Amino acid sequence: MNIAIIGYGKMGREIERSALERGHNVSLKISSKNTHEFTFNNLKNIDVAIEFTSPELAVNNINICIESNTPVVVGTTGWYDKFNEISTRVSENNGTLLYATNCSIGVNLFFKLNKQLAQLMNKHKEYDIKMEETHHVQKLDAPSGTAITLAEGILSNNEEKDLWVKGGSKAQNQLSVVSHRIENVPGTHQVNYTSAIDDIEIKHTAHNRKGFAIGAVIAAEYIADKKGIFTMEDVLFD
Ligand SMILES: NC(=O)c1ccc[n+]([C@@H]2O[C@H](COP(=O)([O-])OP(=O)(O)OC[C@H]3O[C@@H](n4cnc5c(N)ncnc54)[C@H](OP(=O)(O)O)[C@@H]3O)[C@@H](O)[C@H]2O)c1
């Protein structure tokens, strides 16, 4: 495949390495220094674009991909308040979009496990649920998109909690999501069920960015010949 990387930063560079390892070409790489090259003409021969920039840039970049008929994998998080607008644009243009708060295969298995555990714990109201996430200090959004996906997975499967809140909360119906920012941490997410008798914890620790990058390239391979809106769940459990 011929891949475009929109956002040639920490993730973009890692994605390039993974794409080349999997036998693809990366013929267009866009950073803040060459945005003038992000044109319909340069997208003509691109099979899939992979977008990892920042929350305020993602929507415009996705629109350019959709309007130029380029399937796009979006790893950028923090833009989901505009999801309906994007979804309409994808339908109107018969386009292709895959979005993922986290592209890593391990995290997507963790998402599934998290939902199953939340359901299992419904009968055991003596356990309180809390979440924590830790990322590097450059991360712009908090809580992370991955933490929000985990929180939503709990809310939709557990009767005790009906709202997630940033930081600590003592209200029984609220799921507290605490964010930590520490130098050089690629991403750690933890869900804790605590009772007076014992604790149950599930935790995903990314050791580096490679898992996100390989997942993004696998997602690109998956959508190259498809139309519509997809998530990593489609890639993994289709
Ligand atoms: N879904 C996942 O699995 C996953 C995993 C990790 C991270 N993320 C998310 O991915 C996003 C990027 O993370 P990162 O760590 O790679 O950030 P980063 O290192 O800051 O990279 C962002 C890149 O975007 C470029 N950029 C700036 N303006 C642009 C524009 N107008 N058009 C195109 N590119 C532009 C920047 O260019 P310059 O280099 O010139 O400044 C930079 O190279 C974040 O939202 C992060 O939360 C998602």
PDB file of C-alpha atoms and ligand atoms in Angstrom:
ATOM      1  CA  MET A   1       0.000   0.000   0.000  1.00  0.00           C
ATOM      2  CA  ASN A   2       0.934   3.594  -0.463  1.00  0.00           C
ATOM      3  CA  ILE A   3       0.482   5.338   2.896  1.00  0.00           C
ATOM      4  CA  ALA A   4       0.340   9.034   3.859  1.00  0.00           C
ATOM      5  CA  ILE A   5       1.257   9.983   7.422  1.00  0.00           C
ATOM      6  CA  ILE A   6      -0.508  13.136   8.565  1.00  0.00           C
ATOM      7  CA  GLY A   7       1.355  14.244  11.695  1.00  0.00           C
ATOM      8  CA  TYR A   8       4.992  13.175  11.457  1.00  0.00           C
ATOM      9  CA  GLY A   9       5.701  13.412  15.195  1.00  0.00           C
ATOM     10  CA  LYS A  10       6.458  10.795  17.851  1.00  0.00           C
ATOM     11  CA  MET A  11       3.712   8.483  16.600  1.00  0.00           C
ATOM     12  CA  GLY A  12       4.106   9.369  12.915  1.00  0.00           C
ATOM     13  CA  ARG A  13       7.771   8.295  12.947  1.00  0.00           C
ATOM     14  CA  GLU A  14       6.951   5.033  14.721  1.00  0.00           C
ATOM     15  CA  ILE A  15       4.133   4.364  12.216  1.00  0.00           C
ATOM     16  CA  GLU A  16       6.548   4.909   9.320  1.00  0.00           C
ATOM     17  CA  ARG A  17       8.900   2.243  10.767  1.00  0.00           C
ATOM     18  CA  SER A  18       6.020  -0.235  11.205  1.00  0.00           C
ATOM     19  CA  ALA A  19       4.609   0.486   7.733  1.00  0.00           C
ATOM     20  CA  LEU A  20       7.981  -0.133   6.090  1.00  0.00           C
ATOM     21  CA  GLU A  21       8.477  -3.341   8.129  1.00  0.00           C
ATOM     22  CA  ARG A  22       5.107  -4.579   6.840  1.00  0.00           C
ATOM     23  CA  GLY A  23       6.136  -3.904   3.226  1.00  0.00           C
ATOM     24  CA  HIS A  24       4.279  -0.634   2.569  1.00  0.00           C
ATOM     25  CA  ASN A  25       5.487   2.650   1.057  1.00  0.00           C
ATOM     26  CA  VAL A  26       5.177   5.941   2.896  1.00  0.00           C
ATOM     27  CA  SER A  27       5.077   8.489   0.115  1.00  0.00           C
ATOM     28  CA  LEU A  28       3.620  11.501   1.927  1.00  0.00           C
ATOM     29  CA  LYS A  29       4.577  12.745   5.403  1.00  0.00           C
ATOM     30  CA  ILE A  30       3.017  15.923   6.768  1.00  0.00           C
ATOM     31  CA  SER A  31       4.187  17.934   9.775  1.00  0.00           C
ATOM     32  CA  SER A  32       3.657  21.608  10.673  1.00  0.00           C
ATOM     33  CA  LYS A  33       6.553  22.458   8.316  1.00  0.00           C
ATOM     34  CA  ASN A  34       5.008  21.224   5.056  1.00  0.00           C
ATOM     35  CA  THR A  35       1.214  21.524   5.431  1.00  0.00           C
ATOM     36  CA  HIS A  36       1.161  23.044   1.888  1.00  0.00           C
ATOM     37  CA  GLU A  37       1.926  19.525   0.591  1.00  0.00           C
ATOM     38  CA  PHE A  38      -1.293  18.127   2.115  1.00  0.00           C
ATOM     39  CA  THR A  39      -3.275  18.577  -1.125  1.00  0.00           C
ATOM     40  CA  PHE A  40      -5.864  16.593  -3.102  1.00  0.00           C
ATOM     41  CA  ASN A  41      -3.281  16.191  -5.830  1.00  0.00           C
ATOM     42  CA  ASN A  42      -0.710  14.629  -3.461  1.00  0.00           C
ATOM     43  CA  LEU A  43      -3.382  12.337  -2.026  1.00  0.00           C
ATOM     44  CA  LYS A  44      -4.321  10.999  -5.488  1.00  0.00           C
ATOM     45  CA  ASN A  45      -2.044   7.951  -5.304  1.00  0.00           C
ATOM     46  CA  ILE A  46      -2.456   7.312  -1.575  1.00  0.00           C
ATOM     47  CA  ASP A  47      -4.293   4.132  -0.548  1.00  0.00           C
ATOM     48  CA  VAL A  48      -4.758   5.090   3.118  1.00  0.00           C
ATOM     49  CA  ALA A  49      -3.847   8.135   5.230  1.00  0.00           C
ATOM     50  CA  ILE A  50      -2.943   7.725   8.917  1.00  0.00           C
ATOM     51  CA  GLU A  51      -3.665  10.817  11.019  1.00  0.00           C
ATOM     52  CA  PHE A  52      -1.850  11.393  14.364  1.00  0.00           C
ATOM     53  CA  THR A  53      -1.680  15.154  15.034  1.00  0.00           C
ATOM     54  CA  SER A  54      -3.515  16.993  17.814  1.00  0.00           C
ATOM     55  CA  PRO A  55      -7.154  17.452  18.885  1.00  0.00           C
ATOM     56  CA  GLU A  56      -7.606  20.875  17.253  1.00  0.00           C
ATOM     57  CA  LEU A  57      -6.109  19.785  13.896  1.00  0.00           C
ATOM     58  CA  ALA A  58      -7.707  16.385  13.476  1.00  0.00           C
ATOM     59  CA  VAL A  59     -11.155  17.448  12.204  1.00  0.00           C
ATOM     60  CA  ASN A  60      -9.797  19.574   9.362  1.00  0.00           C
ATOM     61  CA  ASN A  61      -7.323  16.840   8.400  1.00  0.00           C
ATOM     62  CA  ILE A  62     -10.055  14.179   8.419  1.00  0.00           C
ATOM     63  CA  ASN A  63     -12.247  16.394   6.204  1.00  0.00           C
ATOM     64  CA  ILE A  64      -9.449  16.772   3.648  1.00  0.00           C
ATOM     65  CA  CYS A  65      -9.001  12.984   3.527  1.00  0.00           C
ATOM     66  CA  ILE A  66     -12.738  12.295   3.203  1.00  0.00           C
ATOM     67  CA  GLU A  67     -13.259  14.936   0.516  1.00  0.00           C
ATOM     68  CA  SER A  68     -10.308  13.617  -1.493  1.00  0.00           C
ATOM     69  CA  ASN A  69     -11.746  10.090  -1.194  1.00  0.00           C
ATOM     70  CA  THR A  70      -8.764   8.844   0.832  1.00  0.00           C
ATOM     71  CA  PRO A  71      -9.564   6.232   3.519  1.00  0.00           C
ATOM     72  CA  VAL A  72      -8.222   7.517   6.840  1.00  0.00           C
ATOM     73  CA  VAL A  73      -7.165   5.934  10.142  1.00  0.00           C
ATOM     74  CA  VAL A  74      -7.412   8.531  12.920  1.00  0.00           C
ATOM     75  CA  GLY A  75      -5.342   7.928  16.037  1.00  0.00           C
ATOM     76  CA  THR A  76      -5.575  11.495  17.315  1.00  0.00           C
ATOM     77  CA  THR A  77      -7.744  11.708  20.422  1.00  0.00           C
ATOM     78  CA  GLY A  78      -9.737  14.575  21.961  1.00  0.00           C
ATOM     79  CA  TRP A  79     -11.816  15.632  18.890  1.00  0.00           C
ATOM     80  CA  TYR A  80     -14.869  13.422  19.479  1.00  0.00           C
ATOM     81  CA  ASP A  81     -17.254  16.328  20.214  1.00  0.00           C
ATOM     82  CA  LYS A  82     -17.174  16.758  16.406  1.00  0.00           C
ATOM     83  CA  PHE A  83     -17.854  13.088  15.715  1.00  0.00           C
ATOM     84  CA  ASN A  84     -21.423  13.600  14.408  1.00  0.00           C
ATOM     85  CA  GLU A  85     -20.264  16.229  11.928  1.00  0.00           C
ATOM     86  CA  ILE A  86     -17.510  13.900  10.682  1.00  0.00           C
ATOM     87  CA  SER A  87     -19.843  10.934  10.534  1.00  0.00           C
ATOM     88  CA  THR A  88     -22.260  12.891   8.295  1.00  0.00           C
ATOM     89  CA  ARG A  89     -19.397  13.897   6.015  1.00  0.00           C
ATOM     90  CA  VAL A  90     -18.250  10.282   5.694  1.00  0.00           C
ATOM     91  CA  SER A  91     -21.782   9.184   4.700  1.00  0.00           C
ATOM     92  CA  GLU A  92     -22.275  12.075   2.246  1.00  0.00           C
ATOM     93  CA  ASN A  93     -18.990  11.278   0.505  1.00  0.00           C
ATOM     94  CA  ASN A  94     -19.259   7.491   0.722  1.00  0.00           C
ATOM     95  CA  GLY A  95     -15.945   7.705   2.544  1.00  0.00           C
ATOM     96  CA  THR A  96     -13.908   5.501   4.865  1.00  0.00           C
ATOM     97  CA  LEU A  97     -12.867   6.303   8.423  1.00  0.00           C
ATOM     98  CA  LEU A  98     -11.417   4.209  11.221  1.00  0.00           C
ATOM     99  CA  TYR A  99     -11.023   5.991  14.533  1.00  0.00           C
ATOM    100  CA  ALA A 100      -9.413   4.599  17.658  1.00  0.00           C
ATOM    101  CA  THR A 101      -8.652   6.121  21.028  1.00  0.00           C
ATOM    102  CA  ASN A 102      -5.989   3.448  21.159  1.00  0.00           C
ATOM    103  CA  CYS A 103      -4.729   1.410  18.211  1.00  0.00           C
ATOM    104  CA  SER A 104      -2.781  -1.143  20.222  1.00  0.00           C
ATOM    105  CA  ILE A 105      -3.988  -4.727  19.922  1.00  0.00           C
ATOM    106  CA  GLY A 106      -3.292  -5.310  23.644  1.00  0.00           C
ATOM    107  CA  VAL A 107      -5.351  -2.296  24.703  1.00  0.00           C
ATOM    108  CA  ASN A 108      -8.273  -3.381  22.550  1.00  0.00           C
ATOM    109  CA  LEU A 109      -8.196  -6.802  24.227  1.00  0.00           C
ATOM    110  CA  PHE A 110      -8.052  -4.896  27.539  1.00  0.00           C
ATOM    111  CA  PHE A 111     -11.170  -2.906  26.481  1.00  0.00           C
ATOM    112  CA  LYS A 112     -13.036  -6.177  25.979  1.00  0.00           C
ATOM    113  CA  LEU A 113     -11.834  -7.600  29.312  1.00  0.00           C
ATOM    114  CA  ASN A 114     -12.808  -4.351  31.069  1.00  0.00           C
ATOM    115  CA  LYS A 115     -16.403  -4.612  29.792  1.00  0.00           C
ATOM    116  CA  GLN A 116     -16.662  -8.262  30.789  1.00  0.00           C
ATOM    117  CA  LEU A 117     -15.299  -7.551  34.286  1.00  0.00           C
ATOM    118  CA  ALA A 118     -17.692  -4.597  34.737  1.00  0.00           C
ATOM    119  CA  GLN A 119     -20.593  -6.903  33.928  1.00  0.00           C
ATOM    120  CA  LEU A 120     -19.327  -9.636  36.231  1.00  0.00           C
ATOM    121  CA  MET A 121     -18.976  -7.178  39.131  1.00  0.00           C
ATOM    122  CA  ASN A 122     -22.625  -6.060  38.858  1.00  0.00           C
ATOM    123  CA  LYS A 123     -23.598  -8.648  41.448  1.00  0.00           C
ATOM    124  CA  HIS A 124     -20.870  -7.573  43.873  1.00  0.00           C
ATOM    125  CA  LYS A 125     -21.840  -4.102  45.012  1.00  0.00           C
ATOM    126  CA  GLU A 126     -19.367  -4.164  47.924  1.00  0.00           C
ATOM    127  CA  TYR A 127     -16.597  -3.248  45.474  1.00  0.00           C
ATOM    128  CA  ASP A 128     -16.076   0.384  44.511  1.00  0.00           C
ATOM    129  CA  ILE A 129     -14.621   1.114  41.055  1.00  0.00           C
ATOM    130  CA  LYS A 130     -11.899   3.652  40.300  1.00  0.00           C
ATOM    131  CA  MET A 131      -9.640   4.331  37.340  1.00  0.00           C
ATOM    132  CA  GLU A 132      -6.169   5.811  36.888  1.00  0.00           C
ATOM    133  CA  GLU A 133      -4.133   6.642  33.809  1.00  0.00           C
ATOM    134  CA  THR A 134      -0.528   7.821  33.432  1.00  0.00           C
ATOM    135  CA  HIS A 135       1.083   9.398  30.351  1.00  0.00           C
ATOM    136  CA  HIS A 136       4.104  11.486  29.355  1.00  0.00           C
ATOM    137  CA  VAL A 137       4.016  15.199  30.175  1.00  0.00           C
ATOM    138  CA  GLN A 138       3.522  16.327  26.533  1.00  0.00           C
ATOM    139  CA  LYS A 139       0.097  14.677  26.307  1.00  0.00           C
ATOM    140  CA  LEU A 140      -2.458  17.459  25.715  1.00  0.00           C
ATOM    141  CA  ASP A 141      -5.735  15.794  26.745  1.00  0.00           C
ATOM    142  CA  ALA A 142      -6.625  14.428  30.188  1.00  0.00           C
ATOM    143  CA  PRO A 143      -8.066  11.971  30.882  1.00  0.00           C
ATOM    144  CA  SER A 144      -6.679  10.131  27.880  1.00  0.00           C
ATOM    145  CA  GLY A 145      -9.034   9.007  25.121  1.00  0.00           C
ATOM    146  CA  THR A 146      -8.198   5.430  26.142  1.00  0.00           C
ATOM    147  CA  ALA A 147      -9.270   6.139  29.730  1.00  0.00           C
ATOM    148  CA  ILE A 148     -12.544   7.608  28.467  1.00  0.00           C
ATOM    149  CA  THR A 149     -13.186   4.480  26.363  1.00  0.00           C
ATOM    150  CA  LEU A 150     -12.517   2.318  29.439  1.00  0.00           C
ATOM    151  CA  ALA A 151     -14.815   4.514  31.571  1.00  0.00           C
ATOM    152  CA  GLU A 152     -17.585   4.297  28.968  1.00  0.00           C
ATOM    153  CA  GLY A 153     -17.099   0.516  28.852  1.00  0.00           C
ATOM    154  CA  ILE A 154     -17.685   0.398  32.624  1.00  0.00           C
ATOM    155  CA  LEU A 155     -20.692   2.763  32.575  1.00  0.00           C
ATOM    156  CA  SER A 156     -22.450   0.790  29.861  1.00  0.00           C
ATOM    157  CA  ASN A 157     -21.961  -2.534  31.659  1.00  0.00           C
ATOM    158  CA  ASN A 158     -22.181  -1.734  35.386  1.00  0.00           C
ATOM    159  CA  GLU A 159     -25.327  -0.581  37.174  1.00  0.00           C
ATOM    160  CA  GLU A 160     -23.533   1.133  40.089  1.00  0.00           C
ATOM    161  CA  LYS A 161     -21.950   3.962  38.077  1.00  0.00           C
ATOM    162  CA  ASP A 162     -23.704   6.319  35.696  1.00  0.00           C
ATOM    163  CA  LEU A 163     -21.165   9.121  35.216  1.00  0.00           C
ATOM    164  CA  TRP A 164     -17.367   9.328  34.998  1.00  0.00           C
ATOM    165  CA  VAL A 165     -15.640  12.337  36.540  1.00  0.00           C
ATOM    166  CA  LYS A 166     -12.164  13.753  36.209  1.00  0.00           C
ATOM    167  CA  GLY A 167     -10.224  13.401  39.484  1.00  0.00           C
ATOM    168  CA  GLY A 168     -11.409  11.891  42.733  1.00  0.00           C
ATOM    169  CA  SER A 169     -15.079  11.526  43.654  1.00  0.00           C
ATOM    170  CA  LYS A 170     -16.793   9.986  46.665  1.00  0.00           C
ATOM    171  CA  ALA A 171     -20.297   9.906  45.119  1.00  0.00           C
ATOM    172  CA  GLN A 172     -21.463   6.305  44.748  1.00  0.00           C
ATOM    173  CA  ASN A 173     -22.809   6.792  41.215  1.00  0.00           C
ATOM    174  CA  GLN A 174     -19.617   8.477  39.936  1.00  0.00           C
ATOM    175  CA  LEU A 175     -16.587   6.716  38.478  1.00  0.00           C
ATOM    176  CA  SER A 176     -13.462   8.681  39.303  1.00  0.00           C
ATOM    177  CA  VAL A 177     -10.749   8.850  36.635  1.00  0.00           C
ATOM    178  CA  VAL A 178      -7.441  10.191  37.945  1.00  0.00           C
ATOM    179  CA  SER A 179      -4.745  11.314  35.461  1.00  0.00           C
ATOM    180  CA  HIS A 180      -1.002  11.454  36.176  1.00  0.00           C
ATOM    181  CA  ARG A 181       1.575  13.057  33.886  1.00  0.00           C
ATOM    182  CA  ILE A 182       5.130  11.718  34.282  1.00  0.00           C
ATOM    183  CA  GLU A 183       8.162  12.075  31.976  1.00  0.00           C
ATOM    184  CA  ASN A 184       8.565   9.317  29.312  1.00  0.00           C
ATOM    185  CA  VAL A 185       5.502   7.170  30.113  1.00  0.00           C
ATOM    186  CA  PRO A 186       3.929   5.917  26.826  1.00  0.00           C
ATOM    187  CA  GLY A 187       0.596   5.040  28.497  1.00  0.00           C
ATOM    188  CA  THR A 188      -0.615   3.057  31.535  1.00  0.00           C
ATOM    189  CA  HIS A 189      -4.286   2.400  32.382  1.00  0.00           C
ATOM    190  CA  GLN A 190      -5.634   0.766  35.481  1.00  0.00           C
ATOM    191  CA  VAL A 191      -9.125  -0.190  36.687  1.00  0.00           C
ATOM    192  CA  ASN A 192      -9.444  -0.950  40.406  1.00  0.00           C
ATOM    193  CA  TYR A 193     -12.280  -2.711  42.193  1.00  0.00           C
ATOM    194  CA  THR A 194     -11.739  -2.251  45.935  1.00  0.00           C
ATOM    195  CA  SER A 195     -13.580  -3.661  48.930  1.00  0.00           C
ATOM    196  CA  ALA A 196     -12.821  -3.925  52.647  1.00  0.00           C
ATOM    197  CA  ILE A 197     -11.807  -7.553  52.046  1.00  0.00           C
ATOM    198  CA  ASP A 198      -9.733  -7.455  48.887  1.00  0.00           C
ATOM    199  CA  ASP A 199      -8.950  -5.614  45.654  1.00  0.00           C
ATOM    200  CA  ILE A 200      -9.143  -6.647  42.014  1.00  0.00           C
ATOM    201  CA  GLU A 201      -7.033  -4.675  39.542  1.00  0.00           C
ATOM    202  CA  ILE A 202      -6.647  -4.886  35.801  1.00  0.00           C
ATOM    203  CA  LYS A 203      -3.840  -2.894  34.213  1.00  0.00           C
ATOM    204  CA  HIS A 204      -2.415  -2.302  30.762  1.00  0.00           C
ATOM    205  CA  THR A 205       1.112  -0.929  30.476  1.00  0.00           C
ATOM    206  CA  ALA A 206       2.495   0.148  27.102  1.00  0.00           C
ATOM    207  CA  HIS A 207       6.285  -0.347  27.119  1.00  0.00           C
ATOM    208  CA  ASN A 208       6.781   1.864  24.058  1.00  0.00           C
ATOM    209  CA  ARG A 209       4.819   3.323  21.095  1.00  0.00           C
ATOM    210  CA  LYS A 210       5.335   0.343  18.794  1.00  0.00           C
ATOM    211  CA  GLY A 211       2.047  -1.356  19.747  1.00  0.00           C
ATOM    212  CA  PHE A 212       0.042   1.749  18.761  1.00  0.00           C
ATOM    213  CA  ALA A 213       1.985   2.048  15.492  1.00  0.00           C
ATOM    214  CA  ILE A 214       1.614  -1.589  14.376  1.00  0.00           C
ATOM    215  CA  GLY A 215      -2.088  -1.426  15.273  1.00  0.00           C
ATOM    216  CA  ALA A 216      -2.525   1.722  13.168  1.00  0.00           C
ATOM    217  CA  VAL A 217      -0.881   0.057  10.155  1.00  0.00           C
ATOM    218  CA  ILE A 218      -2.988  -3.108  10.579  1.00  0.00           C
ATOM    219  CA  ALA A 219      -6.065  -0.832  10.771  1.00  0.00           C
ATOM    220  CA  ALA A 220      -4.966   0.857   7.515  1.00  0.00           C
ATOM    221  CA  GLU A 221      -4.637  -2.543   5.818  1.00  0.00           C
ATOM    222  CA  TYR A 222      -8.138  -3.434   7.078  1.00  0.00           C
ATOM    223  CA  ILE A 223      -9.938  -0.338   5.726  1.00  0.00           C
ATOM    224  CA  ALA A 224      -8.064   0.034   2.411  1.00  0.00           C
ATOM    225  CA  ASP A 225     -10.856  -1.643   0.410  1.00  0.00           C
ATOM    226  CA  LYS A 226     -13.854  -0.796   2.634  1.00  0.00           C
ATOM    227  CA  LYS A 227     -16.460   1.967   2.917  1.00  0.00           C
ATOM    228  CA  GLY A 228     -17.961   3.302   6.133  1.00  0.00           C
ATOM    229  CA  ILE A 229     -16.911   3.954   9.722  1.00  0.00           C
ATOM    230  CA  PHE A 230     -14.876   1.413  11.669  1.00  0.00           C
ATOM    231  CA  THR A 231     -13.115   0.951  15.007  1.00  0.00           C
ATOM    232  CA  MET A 232     -10.383  -1.403  16.208  1.00  0.00           C
ATOM    233  CA  GLU A 233     -13.140  -3.725  17.385  1.00  0.00           C
ATOM    234  CA  ASP A 234     -13.956  -4.385  13.722  1.00  0.00           C
ATOM    235  CA  VAL A 235     -10.276  -5.064  12.980  1.00  0.00           C
ATOM    236  CA  LEU A 236      -9.860  -7.481  15.900  1.00  0.00           C
ATOM    237  CA  PHE A 237     -13.174  -9.216  16.274  1.00  0.00           C
ATOM    238  CA  ASP A 238     -14.708  -9.002  12.768  1.00  0.00           C
TER     239      ASP A 238
HETATM  240  N1  LIG B   1      -4.771   6.103  19.023  1.00  0.00           N
HETATM  241  C1  LIG B   1      -3.595   5.735  19.530  1.00  0.00           C
HETATM  242  O1  LIG B   1      -3.248   4.551  19.602  1.00  0.00           O
HETATM  243  C2  LIG B   1      -2.652   6.787  20.021  1.00  0.00           C
HETATM  244  C3  LIG B   1      -1.404   6.447  20.577  1.00  0.00           C
HETATM  245  C4  LIG B   1      -0.536   7.474  20.927  1.00  0.00           C
HETATM  246  C5  LIG B   1      -0.907   8.785  20.731  1.00  0.00           C
HETATM  247  N2  LIG B   1      -2.133   9.078  20.230  1.00  0.00           N
HETATM  248  C6  LIG B   1      -2.554  10.449  19.927  1.00  0.00           C
HETATM  249  O2  LIG B   1      -1.964  10.819  18.682  1.00  0.00           O
HETATM  250  C7  LIG B   1      -1.789  12.234  18.624  1.00  0.00           C
HETATM  251  C8  LIG B   1      -0.340  12.548  18.242  1.00  0.00           C
HETATM  252  O3  LIG B   1       0.540  12.095  19.243  1.00  0.00           O
HETATM  253  P1  LIG B   1       2.129  12.275  19.114  1.00  0.00           P
HETATM  254  O4  LIG B   1       2.657  11.825  20.421  1.00  0.00           O
HETATM  255  O5  LIG B   1       2.655  11.686  17.860  1.00  0.00           O
HETATM  256  O6  LIG B   1       2.222  13.877  19.026  1.00  0.00           O
HETATM  257  P2  LIG B   1       3.409  14.775  18.434  1.00  0.00           P
HETATM  258  O7  LIG B   1       4.714  14.105  18.632  1.00  0.00           O
HETATM  259  O8  LIG B   1       3.221  16.133  19.011  1.00  0.00           O
HETATM  260  O9  LIG B   1       3.124  14.820  16.866  1.00  0.00           O
HETATM  261  C9  LIG B   1       2.155  15.648  16.280  1.00  0.00           C
HETATM  262  C10 LIG B   1       2.630  15.965  14.893  1.00  0.00           C
HETATM  263  O10 LIG B   1       1.643  16.731  14.213  1.00  0.00           O
HETATM  264  C11 LIG B   1       2.325  17.654  13.380  1.00  0.00           C
HETATM  265  N3  LIG B   1       1.505  18.774  12.950  1.00  0.00           N
HETATM  266  C12 LIG B   1       1.339  20.003  13.509  1.00  0.00           C
HETATM  267  N4  LIG B   1       0.518  20.754  12.771  1.00  0.00           N
HETATM  268  C13 LIG B   1       0.126  19.974  11.726  1.00  0.00           C
HETATM  269  C14 LIG B   1      -0.748  20.158  10.652  1.00  0.00           C
HETATM  270  N5  LIG B   1      -1.416  21.302  10.472  1.00  0.00           N
HETATM  271  N6  LIG B   1      -0.928  19.152   9.785  1.00  0.00           N
HETATM  272  C15 LIG B   1      -0.290  17.990   9.946  1.00  0.00           C
HETATM  273  N7  LIG B   1       0.561  17.730  10.966  1.00  0.00           N
HETATM  274  C16 LIG B   1       0.756  18.723  11.843  1.00  0.00           C
HETATM  275  C17 LIG B   1       3.470  18.116  14.264  1.00  0.00           C
HETATM  276  O11 LIG B   1       4.445  18.745  13.420  1.00  0.00           O
HETATM  277  P3  LIG B   1       5.827  19.333  14.004  1.00  0.00           P
HETATM  278  O12 LIG B   1       6.655  18.111  14.297  1.00  0.00           O
HETATM  279  O13 LIG B   1       6.361  20.125  12.872  1.00  0.00           O
HETATM  280  O14 LIG B   1       5.459  20.129  15.212  1.00  0.00           O
HETATM  281  C18 LIG B   1       3.929  16.795  14.856  1.00  0.00           C
HETATM  282  O15 LIG B   1       4.841  16.166  14.002  1.00  0.00           O
HETATM  283  C19 LIG B   1      -2.238  12.744  20.005  1.00  0.00           C
HETATM  284  O16 LIG B   1      -3.594  13.141  19.926  1.00  0.00           O
HETATM  285  C20 LIG B   1      -2.130  11.525  20.894  1.00  0.00           C
HETATM  286  O17 LIG B   1      -3.008  11.575  22.005  1.00  0.00           O
HETATM  287  C21 LIG B   1      -3.003   8.105  19.864  1.00  0.00           C
END
